[in-house]
CSV table of C-alpha atoms in Angstrom, one decimal:
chain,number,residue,atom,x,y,z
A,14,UNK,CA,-13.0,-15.2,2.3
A,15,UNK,CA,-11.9,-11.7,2.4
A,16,UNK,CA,-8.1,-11.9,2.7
A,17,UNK,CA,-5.2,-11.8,0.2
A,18,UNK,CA,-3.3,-14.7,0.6
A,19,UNK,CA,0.3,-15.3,-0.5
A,20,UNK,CA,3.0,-17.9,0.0
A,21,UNK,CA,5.9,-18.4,1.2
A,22,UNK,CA,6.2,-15.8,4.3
A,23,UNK,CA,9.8,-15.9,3.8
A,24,UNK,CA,12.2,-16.9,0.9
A,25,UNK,CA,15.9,-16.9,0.4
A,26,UNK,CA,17.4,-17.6,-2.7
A,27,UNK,CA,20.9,-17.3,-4.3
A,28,UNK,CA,21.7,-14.9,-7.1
A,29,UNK,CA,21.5,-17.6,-9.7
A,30,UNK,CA,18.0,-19.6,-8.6
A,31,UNK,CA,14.8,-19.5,-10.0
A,32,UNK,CA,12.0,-18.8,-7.6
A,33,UNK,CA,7.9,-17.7,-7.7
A,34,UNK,CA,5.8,-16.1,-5.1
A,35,UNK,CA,2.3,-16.5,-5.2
A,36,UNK,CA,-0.6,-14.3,-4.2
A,37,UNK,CA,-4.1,-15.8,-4.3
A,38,UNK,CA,-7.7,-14.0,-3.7
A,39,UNK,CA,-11.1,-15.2,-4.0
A,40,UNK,CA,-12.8,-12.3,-3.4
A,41,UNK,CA,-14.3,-11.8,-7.2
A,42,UNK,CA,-11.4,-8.8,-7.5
A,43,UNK,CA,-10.5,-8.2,-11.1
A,44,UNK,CA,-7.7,-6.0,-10.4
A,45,UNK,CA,-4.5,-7.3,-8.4
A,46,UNK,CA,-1.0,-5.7,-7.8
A,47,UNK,CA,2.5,-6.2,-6.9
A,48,UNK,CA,4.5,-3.7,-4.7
A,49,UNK,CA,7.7,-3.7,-3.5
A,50,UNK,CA,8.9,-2.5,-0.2
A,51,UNK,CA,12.4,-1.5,1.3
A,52,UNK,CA,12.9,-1.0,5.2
A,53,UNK,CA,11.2,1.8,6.7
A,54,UNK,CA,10.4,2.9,3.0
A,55,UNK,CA,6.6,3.0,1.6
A,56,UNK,CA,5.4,0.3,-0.7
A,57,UNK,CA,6.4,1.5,-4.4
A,58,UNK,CA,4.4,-0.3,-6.9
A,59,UNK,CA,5.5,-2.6,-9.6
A,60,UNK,CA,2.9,-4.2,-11.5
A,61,UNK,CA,-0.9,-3.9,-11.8
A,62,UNK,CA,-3.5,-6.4,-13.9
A,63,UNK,CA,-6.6,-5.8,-14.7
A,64,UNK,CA,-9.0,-8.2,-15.9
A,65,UNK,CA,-5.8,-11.1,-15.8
A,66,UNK,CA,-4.2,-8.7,-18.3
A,67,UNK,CA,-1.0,-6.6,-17.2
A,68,UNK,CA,-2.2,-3.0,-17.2
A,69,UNK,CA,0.7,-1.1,-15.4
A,70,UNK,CA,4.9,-2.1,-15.8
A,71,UNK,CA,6.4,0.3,-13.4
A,72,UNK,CA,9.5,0.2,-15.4
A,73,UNK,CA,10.6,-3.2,-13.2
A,74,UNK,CA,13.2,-5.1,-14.7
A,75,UNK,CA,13.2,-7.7,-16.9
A,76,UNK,CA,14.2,-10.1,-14.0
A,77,UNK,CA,11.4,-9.5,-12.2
A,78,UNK,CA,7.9,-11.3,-14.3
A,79,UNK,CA,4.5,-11.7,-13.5
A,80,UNK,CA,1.7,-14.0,-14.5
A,81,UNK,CA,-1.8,-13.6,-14.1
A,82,UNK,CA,-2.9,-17.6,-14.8
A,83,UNK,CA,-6.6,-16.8,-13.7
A,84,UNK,CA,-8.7,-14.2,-12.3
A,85,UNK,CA,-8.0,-15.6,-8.3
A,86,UNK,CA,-4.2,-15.7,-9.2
A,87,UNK,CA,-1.1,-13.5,-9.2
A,88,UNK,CA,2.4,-14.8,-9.6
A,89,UNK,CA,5.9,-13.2,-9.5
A,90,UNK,CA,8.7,-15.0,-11.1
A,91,UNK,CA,12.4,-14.4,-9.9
A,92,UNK,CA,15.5,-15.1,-12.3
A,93,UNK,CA,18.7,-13.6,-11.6
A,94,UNK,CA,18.0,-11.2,-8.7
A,95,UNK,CA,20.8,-9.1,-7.0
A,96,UNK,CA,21.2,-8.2,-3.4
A,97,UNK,CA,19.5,-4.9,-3.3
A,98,UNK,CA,16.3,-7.0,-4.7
A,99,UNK,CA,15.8,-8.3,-0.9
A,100,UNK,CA,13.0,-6.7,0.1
A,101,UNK,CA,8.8,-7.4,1.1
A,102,UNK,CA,6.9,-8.1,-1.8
A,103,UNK,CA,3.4,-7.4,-1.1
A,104,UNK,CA,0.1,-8.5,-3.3
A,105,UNK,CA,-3.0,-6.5,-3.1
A,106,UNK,CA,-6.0,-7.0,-5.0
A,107,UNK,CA,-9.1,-4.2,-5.4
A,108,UNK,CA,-13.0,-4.7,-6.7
A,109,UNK,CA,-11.9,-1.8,-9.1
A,110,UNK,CA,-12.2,-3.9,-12.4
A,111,UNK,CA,-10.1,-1.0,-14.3
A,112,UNK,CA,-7.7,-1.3,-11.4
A,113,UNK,CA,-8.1,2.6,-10.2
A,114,UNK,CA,-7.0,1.1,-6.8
A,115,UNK,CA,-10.6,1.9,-4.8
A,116,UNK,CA,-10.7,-0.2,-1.8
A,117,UNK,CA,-7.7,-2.3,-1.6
A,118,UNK,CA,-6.6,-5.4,0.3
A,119,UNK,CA,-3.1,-6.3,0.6
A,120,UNK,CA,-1.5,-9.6,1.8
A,121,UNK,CA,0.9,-10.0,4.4
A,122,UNK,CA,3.8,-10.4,1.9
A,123,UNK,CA,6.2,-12.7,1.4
A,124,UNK,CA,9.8,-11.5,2.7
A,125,UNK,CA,12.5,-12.0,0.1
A,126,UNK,CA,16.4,-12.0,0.8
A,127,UNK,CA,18.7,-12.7,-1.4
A,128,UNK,CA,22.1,-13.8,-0.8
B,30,UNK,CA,11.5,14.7,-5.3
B,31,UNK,CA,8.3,13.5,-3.2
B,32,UNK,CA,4.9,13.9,-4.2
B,33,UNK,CA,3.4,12.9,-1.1
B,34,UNK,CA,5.4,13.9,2.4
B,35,UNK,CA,4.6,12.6,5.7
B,36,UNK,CA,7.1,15.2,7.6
B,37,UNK,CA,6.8,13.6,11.3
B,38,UNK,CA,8.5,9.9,10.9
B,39,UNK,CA,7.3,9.2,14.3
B,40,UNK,CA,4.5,10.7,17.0
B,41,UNK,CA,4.1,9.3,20.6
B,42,UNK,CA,0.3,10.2,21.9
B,43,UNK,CA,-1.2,9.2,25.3
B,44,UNK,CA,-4.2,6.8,25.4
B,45,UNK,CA,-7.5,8.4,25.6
B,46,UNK,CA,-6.0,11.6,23.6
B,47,UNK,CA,-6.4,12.6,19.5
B,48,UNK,CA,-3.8,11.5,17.2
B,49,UNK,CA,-3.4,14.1,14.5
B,50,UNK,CA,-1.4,12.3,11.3
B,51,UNK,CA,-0.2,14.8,8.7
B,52,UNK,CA,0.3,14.6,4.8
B,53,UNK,CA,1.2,16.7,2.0
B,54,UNK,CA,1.0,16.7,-1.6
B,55,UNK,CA,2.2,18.3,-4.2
B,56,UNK,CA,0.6,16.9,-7.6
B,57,UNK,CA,-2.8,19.2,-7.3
B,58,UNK,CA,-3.9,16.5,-10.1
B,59,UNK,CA,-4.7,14.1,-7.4
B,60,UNK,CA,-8.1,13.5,-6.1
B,61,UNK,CA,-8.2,10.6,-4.4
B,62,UNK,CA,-6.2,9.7,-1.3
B,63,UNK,CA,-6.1,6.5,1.4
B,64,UNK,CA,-5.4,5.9,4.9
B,65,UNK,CA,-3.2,2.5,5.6
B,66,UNK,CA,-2.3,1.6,9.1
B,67,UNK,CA,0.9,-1.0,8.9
B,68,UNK,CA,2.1,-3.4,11.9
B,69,UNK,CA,5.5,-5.0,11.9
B,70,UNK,CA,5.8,-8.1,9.5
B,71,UNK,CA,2.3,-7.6,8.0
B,72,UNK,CA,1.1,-5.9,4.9
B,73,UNK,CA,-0.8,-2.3,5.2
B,74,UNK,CA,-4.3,-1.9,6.0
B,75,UNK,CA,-6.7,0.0,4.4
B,76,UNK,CA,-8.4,2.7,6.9
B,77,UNK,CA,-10.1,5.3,5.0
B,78,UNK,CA,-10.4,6.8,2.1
B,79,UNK,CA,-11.6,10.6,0.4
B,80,UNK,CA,-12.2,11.8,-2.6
B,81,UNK,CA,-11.3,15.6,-3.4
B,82,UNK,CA,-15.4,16.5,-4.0
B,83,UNK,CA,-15.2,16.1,-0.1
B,84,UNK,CA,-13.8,17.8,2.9
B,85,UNK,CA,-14.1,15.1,5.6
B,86,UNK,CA,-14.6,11.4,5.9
B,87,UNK,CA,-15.5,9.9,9.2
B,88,UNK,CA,-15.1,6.3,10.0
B,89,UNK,CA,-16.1,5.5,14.0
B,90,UNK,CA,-12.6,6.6,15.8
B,91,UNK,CA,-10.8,7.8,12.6
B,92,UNK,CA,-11.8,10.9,10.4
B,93,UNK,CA,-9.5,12.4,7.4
B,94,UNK,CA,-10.1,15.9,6.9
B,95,UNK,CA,-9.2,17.1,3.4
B,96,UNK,CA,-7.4,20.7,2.2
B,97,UNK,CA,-7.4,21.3,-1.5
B,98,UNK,CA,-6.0,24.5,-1.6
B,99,UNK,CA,-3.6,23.5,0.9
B,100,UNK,CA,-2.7,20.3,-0.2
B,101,UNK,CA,-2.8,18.8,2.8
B,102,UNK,CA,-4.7,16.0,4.6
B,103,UNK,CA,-4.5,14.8,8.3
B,104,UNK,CA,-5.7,11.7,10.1
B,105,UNK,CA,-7.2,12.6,13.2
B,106,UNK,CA,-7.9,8.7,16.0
B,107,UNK,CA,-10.2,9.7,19.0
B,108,UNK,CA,-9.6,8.4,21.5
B,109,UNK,CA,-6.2,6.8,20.8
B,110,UNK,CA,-5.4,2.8,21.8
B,111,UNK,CA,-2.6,1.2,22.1
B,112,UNK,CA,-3.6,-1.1,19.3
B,113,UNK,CA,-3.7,1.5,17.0
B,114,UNK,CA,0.5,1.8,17.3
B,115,UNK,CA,2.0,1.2,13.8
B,116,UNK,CA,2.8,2.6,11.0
B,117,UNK,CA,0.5,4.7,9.3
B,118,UNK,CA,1.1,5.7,4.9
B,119,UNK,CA,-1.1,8.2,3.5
B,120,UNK,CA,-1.3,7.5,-0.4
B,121,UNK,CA,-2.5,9.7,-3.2
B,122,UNK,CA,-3.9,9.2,-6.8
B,123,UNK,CA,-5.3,10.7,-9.4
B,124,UNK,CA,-8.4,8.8,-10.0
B,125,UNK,CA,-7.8,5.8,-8.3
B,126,UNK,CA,-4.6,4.7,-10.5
B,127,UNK,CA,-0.9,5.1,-9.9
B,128,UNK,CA,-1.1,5.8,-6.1
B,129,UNK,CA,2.0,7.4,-4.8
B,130,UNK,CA,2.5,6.8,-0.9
B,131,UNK,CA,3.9,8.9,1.5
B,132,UNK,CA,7.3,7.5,4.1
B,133,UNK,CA,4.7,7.4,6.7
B,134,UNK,CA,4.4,8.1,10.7
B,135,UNK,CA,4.8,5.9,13.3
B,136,UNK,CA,2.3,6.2,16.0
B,137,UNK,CA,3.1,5.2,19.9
B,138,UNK,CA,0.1,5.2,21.5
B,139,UNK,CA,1.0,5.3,25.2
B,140,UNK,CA,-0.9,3.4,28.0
């Protein structure tokens, strides 16, 4: 298995819901990453974890949370997002264990509006 | 203000010819720098990669040629496909960690 896998492909939710995308990898990675990334914009990068522990905050806020339940594992929890948070949210995961970034794989995101 | 520029948002090439992709930097910390290729409604692909102790890195049709004291790099496709139309980000690092990417350049490969 040498893909990045992450559910749902698409998501809408309201201002007010509660949602979680997941990213999964079974590749024996030990570092995995969140990005974020606006039409026609590159992918600007939100979170890394190394080793299931949360290495890098790129100053995200506090309504965005990730949770690294295991080392195949990457979640993203929503709470209270706003309209300009619609966006793709890729996952990528690299064999760089102090998540320097060599080599990575990125998923095919999951495509977030929110209304 | 951008660390890493990609100045042409788009280049149309004919099939069979190079493909020259451009990139700039301004952080003369970084040392490490990717390739992604990105179609429509998918996630980026890794292409290739160098490290600032080289000059070029060739991989089959692609090869990254690398100019410290220029900051610059350039993706160069020989022969260009049609298949290899989409988005391409150059992204830079220093050692490994934080990469910055670039806006990237659309590539057209006409049949």
């Amino acid at each position: 298995d040498t893909e990045v896998t992450q559910t749902p492909k698409h998501l809408v939710m309201g201002m007010t819901n509660k949602k979680s995308l997941k990213c999964e990898q079974h590749m024996g990675h030990r570092a995995m990453y969140w990005y974020k990334q606006k039409a026609k914009k590159p992918p600007e990068l939100m979170f890394v974890y190394s080793y299931e522990k949360l290495s890098i905050n790129e100053s995200v806020p506090s309504r965005f949370s990730p949770e690294c339940p295991n080392s195949s594992l990457l979640n993203l929890h929503l709470h209270a997002l706003q309209p300009e948070d619609s966006a793709l949210y890729l996952c990528a995961s690299s064999q760089d264990p102090q998540g320097r970034g060599y080599g990575y794989t990125f998923g095919s995101g999951t495509r977030l509006t929110v209304v | 203000d951008q660390q890493v520029k990609q100045n042409s948002p788009s280049l149309s090439v004919q099939e069979g010819r190079i493909s020259i992709l451009n990139c700039d930097y301004t952080n003369s910390m970084f040392d490490y720098f990717l390739w992604y290729k990105k179609y429509p409604a998918e996630g980026p692909t890794f292409l290739i990669s160098i490290s600032s102790i080289k000059d070029k890195n060739e991989d089959g049709r692609f090869t990254v040629f690398l100019n410290k004291s220029a900051k610059h790099l350039s993706l160069h496709i020989v022969p260009s496909q049609p298949g290899d139309s989409a988005v391409y980000f150059c992204a830079a690092s220093e050692r490994g960690q934080n990469f910055v990417f670039g806006p990237g350049t659309r590539l057209s490969v006409l049949p």
